[in-house]
Every structure is written in structure tokens, then in C-alpha cells.
Amino acid sequence: MLAALAWLWPALAIAQPVPIADPAGPPGANAETRAAWARFIGYNTHRAFAIGPRGEGGAAWGARDLDQAKATALANCARRAGTDCRLYAVDLAIVDPARAWNPPSAAPASLGIGGFAWEIVPDARYLWRGAATAAGAIVFGHGRGANNADYRGTQPQTWVRHFNLAGFDVLRFDRHPNSDDADRAAGWLRDGLRRLRAAGYRRIVVAGQSRGAWNALQVLDTPGLVDVAVAIAAAAHGQGGSMNLNAQADQLRSIVERADAPSARVAFVQFAHDPFVLDPDGRAALIRDRLGRRVAAVLLIDRPEGFAGHAAGQHWQFADRFGACLVAFATAPAPPASC
């Protein structure tokens, strides 16, 4: 994993040093700790990393609060070191007094991109650079749950952190559940992406999970709106053998037929045993064969081994395996055809 992430660091260093993103890890760390650190920087907050007197390490991520993250990291380190450890990093900061560092700028509370019931908002849990210096922006849309569950403010999936390490600002496409109709949300997203492009971002990636992924595919009907779309477990209707799920298959074909983004790259991910998918083989063929003729490149991650269910893209294991590949697909001059 250290080797897989190391290519990100030189690109970041061109603009300014970002110690929290340096996969080399803490000074004096042993090989195991350096490898753990290279993975740790790609994981979601709340998180903490601890180091022992002989270079041992321990980490925690995705904790409910900072106190839990710190305690777990220290305990994991102490089990390896056999003695007390000290905290080295907490969330986006390096807290070791010898190398103390905080991000030079914080994400603004808002960019003013939004309207009634929706907003494209910077996420403060990521490094922020601003349009002038960022490699681009990635806009992540959450899913839509039952009983009007409100997912606004939810941290994007773990793999998105790899884009942040590669220099991208991270923003959320938040929608109020009472107004979150699929076609209405796609209209909001088109408007927001135009305004984000006008703000000066050189490359725009639109991504999402479930209904957020569905919206990311819908905006491909507008040429030049996005450079890359990443759709994780795209869905817009109910599950099981319902007519809604049958309608979803028809509507996905319609979205593909309306796609008109000859310069865009599209990554499409689906998982085995997803109850929101009626015909995974048919979906794979539709994306590979028909959408592939309407966009510049397609990366199909089709039911990868070891991942199952509608939410499989959320897990850190998915980020470990596919995060760097998704970044390479979005940014490399010659995008990889597979992971």
C-alpha cells in the first residue's frame, strides 16, 4: 500500500508540503508502522495515529468521536510496543510536538452554491486548497434512505479520501429528504456543477453512492459539465421484485441513451447481492458496451471478489483496494482499463 500511494506525494509537494499526506510516515517508524501510516492517511475521521519509543505504531479511524479514536490508537500501539505510546496525528493535524502541523487553511462553511433544499458544500473533514491551487474538485452525493432519513452532512465514502490526498477539494451534494426527487436533484446538481466550474476548478469529478451515483450518471447528458463521474452502487428505486426495480432498469437504459459527454470518463461500480439491482449482468453490458460509446473512457468494477451488498463501497477495505485506481482513472493521461 505504501508503494501504491507514494505516487500521490510528489504531485502534492509541487504546491506546498502536506505532512499529514506524506506516505513516508513518522520519523523513526519501523517498516510495519510506515506501511500502516500509508494506509491510515487514506481513511476517514475521526482518526488518530500513535507511535512507540522504538517506532511501533497503532491507529484508529472512523471512530464516533476523537476521544475514542485517540484511546484506541494508543491502546493498539501499546500492544505492539509493550509500553506507553504517544499520539502522533489526530484527524488532519500532526500533534507530536517535534513535528506539530495543522492544515494551512480550513474549508469555508459554504461556497454559496445551492438553493432551496440543496447545497454543494465544502467538507471540513478534508484538506482544503481552494480552486486556484487544487488539482480539482470532487462532489459526492449521498444516498436516499427510507422514511425520509436525512443524510445531509454524512462523511463521503472512504475512497474519496484518496482524491483529497491527490490534491482535490472534497464537497458534498446535500439534499433535504422531503424534496429529493431523482430528476429534481439531477437539475440541482447540473446547476451546482456549472457554478463550481465557474468558480475556477480545473477538473471536476462528480461521484456518489446509490441515489447520489444515479444523479452522477444523469448529469452526463450535458457535454462539458464534468470531467469524471464515479457511480458506486447506482440506484433510484425499491428493492426485490417490485415494479419500481423493473422501472429502474428501464430508466438506467434511458440515462445511458441520453448521455452526451464525449470528453468524460465514467467509473461504474456494482456489488454482488445488491438488493437494489435486478440484472447485474445486463447493467454491466449496458455500461461497458453502450455508455462506452458515449463517453471518453469507462472503468467497470463489476462485483469484485470479497465485497457484497449495497453499501460495500463504504468500507475501508474497498478504499484500500480501489482508491488509488479510481484516482488514476480520473487523472492519468492514459486511464487504466481495469483495477
Coordinates of C-alpha atoms in Angstrom, one line a residue:
M1 CA 0.0 0.0 0.0
L2 CA 2.9 2.4 0.7
A3 CA 4.1 1.9 -2.9
A4 CA 0.5 2.3 -4.3
L5 CA 0.1 5.7 -2.5
A6 CA 3.7 7.0 -3.0
W7 CA 3.0 8.4 -6.4
L8 CA 0.5 10.9 -4.9
W9 CA 3.1 12.7 -2.8
P10 CA 5.2 14.4 -5.5
A11 CA 2.1 16.0 -7.0
L12 CA 1.1 17.4 -3.7
A13 CA 4.6 18.7 -3.0
I14 CA 4.6 20.9 -6.1
A15 CA 2.1 23.2 -4.5
Q16 CA 3.2 23.0 -0.8
P17 CA 4.3 20.3 1.6
V18 CA 1.4 18.5 3.3
P19 CA 3.0 16.4 6.1
I20 CA -0.3 14.7 7.0
A21 CA -0.5 13.3 3.5
D22 CA 3.2 12.1 3.2
P23 CA 3.1 8.3 3.0
A24 CA 6.7 8.2 4.3
G25 CA 5.2 8.4 7.8
P26 CA 6.6 9.4 11.2
P27 CA 10.4 9.8 11.6
G28 CA 11.9 6.7 13.2
A29 CA 8.9 4.5 12.3
N30 CA 9.6 0.8 11.6
A31 CA 8.6 -0.8 8.3
E32 CA 5.3 -2.1 9.7
T33 CA 4.4 1.3 11.1
R34 CA 5.3 3.1 7.8
A35 CA 3.0 0.7 5.9
A36 CA 0.2 1.3 8.5
W37 CA 0.6 5.1 8.2
A38 CA 0.4 4.9 4.4
R39 CA -3.0 3.3 4.7
F40 CA -4.1 5.4 7.7
I41 CA -3.9 8.7 5.7
G42 CA -6.4 7.3 3.3
Y43 CA -9.1 6.6 6.0
N44 CA -11.9 8.7 7.3
T45 CA -12.2 10.7 10.5
H46 CA -12.4 10.6 13.4
R47 CA -9.0 9.1 13.4
A48 CA -5.7 9.0 15.4
F49 CA -2.2 7.5 15.0
A50 CA 0.2 6.7 17.9
I51 CA 3.8 5.8 17.9
G52 CA 6.0 4.0 20.4
P53 CA 9.6 4.5 21.5
R54 CA 11.1 2.0 19.0
G55 CA 9.0 3.0 16.0
E56 CA 6.0 0.8 16.8
G57 CA 2.6 2.2 15.7
G58 CA -1.1 2.0 16.3
A59 CA -4.1 3.5 14.5
A60 CA -7.8 4.1 14.7
W61 CA -10.2 5.5 12.1
G62 CA -13.9 6.0 11.6
A63 CA -14.5 6.5 15.3
R64 CA -17.6 8.1 16.8
D65 CA -15.5 10.8 18.4
L66 CA -11.9 12.0 18.9
D67 CA -11.6 10.6 22.4
Q68 CA -12.5 7.1 21.2
A69 CA -10.0 7.4 18.2
K70 CA -7.2 8.6 20.5
A71 CA -7.8 5.9 23.1
T72 CA -8.0 3.1 20.5
A73 CA -4.8 4.3 18.7
L74 CA -2.8 4.4 21.9
A75 CA -4.1 1.0 23.0
N76 CA -3.2 -0.6 19.6
C77 CA 0.2 0.9 19.7
A78 CA 0.9 -0.1 23.4
R79 CA 0.1 -3.8 22.4
R80 CA 2.9 -3.7 19.9
A81 CA 5.3 -1.6 22.0
G82 CA 4.8 -3.2 25.3
T83 CA 4.9 0.2 26.9
D84 CA 3.2 3.6 26.7
C85 CA 3.0 5.3 23.3
R86 CA 2.4 9.0 22.3
L87 CA -0.1 10.4 19.8
Y88 CA 1.5 11.4 16.5
A89 CA -1.6 12.6 14.5
V90 CA -5.2 13.3 15.1
D91 CA -7.7 13.8 12.2
L92 CA -5.9 16.3 9.9
A93 CA -3.2 17.5 12.3
I94 CA 0.1 16.2 13.4
V95 CA 0.2 16.7 17.2
D96 CA 3.7 15.3 18.0
P97 CA 5.4 18.4 19.4
A98 CA 8.6 17.7 17.4
R99 CA 6.6 17.9 14.1
A100 CA 3.4 19.8 15.0
W101 CA 1.5 20.8 11.9
N102 CA -2.0 22.0 11.1
P103 CA -3.6 22.4 7.7
P104 CA -2.8 26.0 6.5
S105 CA -6.4 26.8 5.5
A106 CA -9.8 25.5 6.5
A107 CA -12.6 24.6 4.3
P108 CA -15.1 27.5 4.1
A109 CA -18.5 26.9 5.7
S110 CA -20.1 27.4 2.3
L111 CA -19.4 28.4 -1.3
G112 CA -22.9 29.8 -1.8
I113 CA -23.7 27.1 -4.3
G114 CA -27.2 25.8 -3.5
G115 CA -30.8 26.7 -3.3
F116 CA -34.0 25.7 -1.5
A117 CA -33.4 22.1 -0.1
W118 CA -30.0 21.5 -1.6
E119 CA -26.4 22.7 -1.4
I120 CA -22.9 21.8 -2.7
V121 CA -20.9 22.4 0.4
P122 CA -17.2 22.0 1.3
D123 CA -16.5 19.2 3.8
A124 CA -14.3 20.4 6.6
R125 CA -13.1 16.8 7.4
Y126 CA -10.7 17.0 4.4
L127 CA -7.7 19.1 3.4
W128 CA -8.8 22.2 1.6
R129 CA -6.8 24.0 -1.1
G130 CA -9.2 26.3 -3.0
A131 CA -9.9 26.5 -6.7
A132 CA -6.7 28.3 -7.5
T133 CA -4.4 25.6 -6.2
A134 CA -6.4 22.4 -6.0
A135 CA -6.0 19.7 -8.7
G136 CA -9.8 19.8 -8.9
A137 CA -13.0 19.2 -7.0
I138 CA -14.8 16.0 -6.2
V139 CA -18.5 16.4 -5.4
F140 CA -20.0 13.4 -3.6
G141 CA -23.7 12.8 -3.4
H142 CA -25.2 10.7 -0.6
G143 CA -27.9 8.1 -1.0
R144 CA -31.6 8.3 -0.2
G145 CA -33.0 6.2 2.7
A146 CA -36.4 5.0 3.7
N147 CA -38.8 7.1 5.8
N148 CA -37.2 10.4 4.7
A149 CA -33.9 9.6 6.5
D150 CA -31.7 12.8 6.4
Y151 CA -28.2 12.1 5.2
R152 CA -27.0 15.7 4.9
G153 CA -23.6 16.1 6.4
T154 CA -22.7 12.4 6.1
Q155 CA -19.0 11.9 5.5
P156 CA -18.3 10.7 2.0
Q157 CA -17.2 7.2 1.4
T158 CA -13.7 6.3 2.5
W159 CA -12.2 6.0 -1.0
V160 CA -12.9 9.7 -1.6
R161 CA -10.0 10.5 0.8
H162 CA -7.6 9.2 -1.9
F163 CA -8.8 12.1 -4.2
N164 CA -8.1 14.5 -1.4
L165 CA -4.6 13.2 -1.0
A166 CA -4.1 13.7 -4.7
G167 CA -5.0 17.4 -4.3
F168 CA -8.7 17.5 -4.8
D169 CA -11.1 19.6 -2.7
V170 CA -14.0 17.5 -1.4
L171 CA -17.5 18.8 -1.4
R172 CA -20.9 17.2 -0.6
F173 CA -24.1 17.3 -2.6
D174 CA -26.6 17.6 0.3
R175 CA -30.3 17.3 -0.3
H176 CA -33.3 17.7 2.0
P177 CA -35.1 14.3 2.0
N178 CA -38.5 15.9 1.7
S179 CA -37.6 17.3 -1.8
D180 CA -35.2 14.8 -3.0
D181 CA -36.8 13.6 -6.2
A182 CA -34.3 12.0 -8.6
D183 CA -34.9 14.3 -11.6
R184 CA -35.2 17.4 -9.4
A185 CA -31.9 16.5 -7.7
A186 CA -30.2 16.0 -11.1
G187 CA -31.3 19.5 -12.1
W188 CA -29.9 20.9 -8.8
L189 CA -26.6 19.0 -9.5
R190 CA -26.3 20.4 -13.0
D191 CA -26.8 23.9 -11.8
G192 CA -24.3 23.4 -8.9
L193 CA -21.6 21.9 -11.2
R194 CA -21.8 24.8 -13.6
R195 CA -21.3 27.2 -10.7
L196 CA -18.4 25.2 -9.4
R197 CA -16.8 25.2 -12.8
A198 CA -17.3 29.0 -12.9
A199 CA -15.5 29.2 -9.6
G200 CA -12.3 28.1 -11.3
Y201 CA -11.8 24.4 -10.6
R202 CA -9.8 22.9 -13.4
R203 CA -11.1 19.4 -13.1
I204 CA -14.5 18.3 -11.7
V205 CA -15.3 14.8 -10.5
V206 CA -18.9 14.0 -9.7
A207 CA -19.5 10.9 -7.6
G208 CA -22.0 9.3 -5.3
Q209 CA -23.5 6.2 -3.6
S210 CA -26.8 4.8 -4.6
R211 CA -29.1 7.7 -5.5
G212 CA -26.1 10.0 -5.4
A213 CA -24.5 7.8 -8.0
W214 CA -27.7 7.8 -10.0
N215 CA -27.6 11.6 -10.1
A216 CA -23.9 11.5 -11.2
L217 CA -24.9 9.4 -14.2
Q218 CA -27.9 11.7 -15.0
V219 CA -25.7 14.8 -15.5
L220 CA -23.8 13.0 -18.3
D221 CA -26.5 14.3 -20.6
T222 CA -24.7 17.7 -20.6
P223 CA -21.5 18.0 -22.5
G224 CA -18.5 19.5 -20.7
L225 CA -20.3 19.6 -17.3
V226 CA -17.9 17.1 -15.6
D227 CA -14.6 15.5 -16.4
V228 CA -15.2 12.3 -14.5
A229 CA -18.2 10.5 -12.9
V230 CA -17.8 7.8 -10.3
A231 CA -21.0 5.8 -9.7
I232 CA -21.0 3.4 -6.7
A233 CA -24.0 1.1 -6.5
A234 CA -26.2 3.4 -8.5
A235 CA -29.9 3.0 -7.7
A236 CA -33.1 5.0 -7.6
H237 CA -36.0 2.8 -6.7
G238 CA -37.0 0.0 -4.3
Q239 CA -35.6 -3.5 -3.9
G240 CA -36.7 -7.0 -4.5
G241 CA -39.1 -8.0 -7.4
S242 CA -41.1 -4.8 -7.3
M243 CA -42.2 -2.9 -10.4
N244 CA -40.1 0.0 -9.1
L245 CA -37.0 -2.1 -9.5
N246 CA -38.1 -3.1 -13.0
A247 CA -38.6 0.6 -13.8
Q248 CA -35.1 1.3 -12.6
A249 CA -33.6 -1.0 -15.2
D250 CA -35.6 0.9 -18.0
Q251 CA -34.6 4.3 -16.6
L252 CA -30.9 3.3 -16.5
R253 CA -31.1 2.5 -20.2
S254 CA -32.7 5.9 -20.8
I255 CA -29.9 7.6 -18.8
V256 CA -27.3 5.8 -20.9
E257 CA -29.1 6.7 -24.2
R258 CA -29.2 10.4 -23.2
A259 CA -25.5 10.5 -22.2
D260 CA -23.6 13.1 -24.3
A261 CA -20.3 13.6 -22.6
P262 CA -17.6 12.6 -25.2
S263 CA -14.7 14.0 -23.1
A264 CA -15.8 12.5 -19.7
R265 CA -14.6 9.4 -18.0
V266 CA -17.0 7.2 -16.1
A267 CA -16.2 4.6 -13.4
F268 CA -19.2 2.3 -12.6
V269 CA -19.1 0.0 -9.6
Q270 CA -21.6 -2.6 -8.6
F271 CA -21.5 -5.4 -6.0
A272 CA -22.8 -8.9 -5.7
H273 CA -26.0 -9.5 -3.7
D274 CA -27.1 -5.9 -4.0
P275 CA -30.9 -5.9 -3.3
F276 CA -31.3 -2.7 -5.4
V277 CA -30.1 -4.4 -8.6
L278 CA -32.3 -6.5 -10.7
D279 CA -30.0 -7.6 -13.5
P280 CA -26.3 -7.1 -12.8
D281 CA -25.1 -8.8 -16.0
G282 CA -27.4 -6.5 -18.0
R283 CA -26.2 -3.4 -16.2
A284 CA -22.6 -4.3 -16.8
A285 CA -23.2 -4.8 -20.5
L286 CA -25.1 -1.6 -20.7
I287 CA -22.3 0.4 -19.2
R288 CA -19.5 -1.3 -21.0
D289 CA -21.0 -1.5 -24.4
R290 CA -23.5 1.3 -24.8
L291 CA -22.3 4.0 -22.4
G292 CA -18.7 3.3 -23.5
R293 CA -19.7 4.7 -27.0
R294 CA -20.9 8.0 -25.5
V295 CA -18.0 8.9 -23.2
A296 CA -14.2 9.0 -23.4
A297 CA -13.5 6.0 -21.2
V298 CA -15.3 3.5 -18.9
L299 CA -13.9 1.7 -15.9
L300 CA -16.2 -1.1 -14.9
I301 CA -15.7 -2.6 -11.4
D302 CA -18.2 -5.4 -11.6
R303 CA -18.9 -7.4 -8.5
P304 CA -15.4 -7.5 -7.1
E305 CA -14.5 -10.6 -5.1
G306 CA -14.8 -10.0 -1.3
F307 CA -17.4 -7.3 -1.5
A308 CA -21.1 -7.7 -1.3
G309 CA -24.2 -5.7 -0.6
H310 CA -25.4 -2.2 -1.5
A311 CA -23.1 -0.4 1.0
A312 CA -19.9 -2.3 0.2
G313 CA -18.2 0.8 -1.3
Q314 CA -18.3 2.5 2.1
H315 CA -15.7 0.2 3.7
W316 CA -12.0 1.0 4.2
Q317 CA -11.2 -2.3 2.5
F318 CA -12.8 -1.0 -0.7
A319 CA -10.7 2.2 -0.4
D320 CA -7.5 0.1 0.2
R321 CA -8.2 -2.0 -3.0
F322 CA -9.7 0.6 -5.4
G323 CA -9.0 4.1 -4.1
A324 CA -5.7 4.6 -5.9
C325 CA -7.1 3.0 -9.1
L326 CA -10.0 5.4 -9.1
V327 CA -7.7 8.4 -8.8
A328 CA -5.5 7.1 -11.6
F329 CA -8.6 6.6 -13.8
A330 CA -9.7 10.2 -13.1
T331 CA -6.3 11.8 -13.6
A332 CA -3.8 9.7 -15.6
P333 CA -3.2 10.8 -19.2
A334 CA -4.0 7.2 -20.2
P335 CA -6.6 5.9 -17.8
P336 CA -6.4 2.2 -16.7
A337 CA -8.9 -0.1 -18.3
S338 CA -9.3 -2.1 -15.1
C339 CA -8.2 -2.2 -11.5

